[in-house]
Amino acid sequence: MLSYTLIIVLQSLWLMLPAYIANSSAVIFGGGKPIDFGRSIKGERILGDGKTWLGLIGGIVSGTFIGSIQVLSLNYYPNELFPNFYPYDNRSSISYISLLIIFTFGALFGDIVKSFFKRRAGIERGAKLPIIDQLDFVLGALLFSYIFFDSWFIKNFTAYHIISIIIITPFLHKAVNIIGYKIGKKTVPW
Ligand code: CTP
Ligand code: MG
């Protein structure tokens, strides 16, 4: 039982790693031109200064890079235990890169959609929105891969994986944000 749970957790972390990397790299690479170019709707920024082009692109590139390493190291870990990023029925390098781009873009898009609704609700940039701040990118990555690579998604993510991801991610998120704050990459520790 314990080992079964452990395998689910490890598989979940492995599958989500490109999205985790994308989300945390956005903090590292972020800065410069905001995605909304500073525009507002009804006096509130569309997205705010916390969503930048460099963060978006840096996140996609970093997450796709790490995912590619996961795919290329395929022969060095137990394949039956760890899923990979080849969409089923198409094992070309283009197919796994497109899956990873969709997966990491979905993660950052989830985060952007959240900021859009935060601003509409009058919540300022950087203000806490517990649970949603931690799961926005998970939902984005899962939704986008489900829409564009449904057979890969269904084969890899069982309900157990999704539940474990939802439980583990907020803790990971918190730990990473505290580190980001300590190294001066985040202005607040959440
Ligand atoms: N970031 C970025 N571009 C993105 C996503 C994140 O530049 N597409 C950077 C920003 O510097 C941002 C930081 O990562 O401040 C943390 O991201 P997040 O917590 O999602 O943004 P917040 O600043 O909290 O803004 P919001 O209230 O809109 O979530
Ligand atoms: Mg935030």
Coordinates of C-alpha atoms and ligand atoms in Angstrom, one line a residue, residues 114 118 126 133 186 190, ligand 2:
K114 CA -6.0 33.6 -12.6
K118 CA -7.9 38.6 -9.6
G126 CA 0.9 39.9 -5.6
D133 CA -2.5 30.8 -6.4
K186 CA 10.2 37.3 -4.9
W190 CA 4.1 33.3 -1.0
Ligands
MG2 MG 1.5 35.5 -6.5

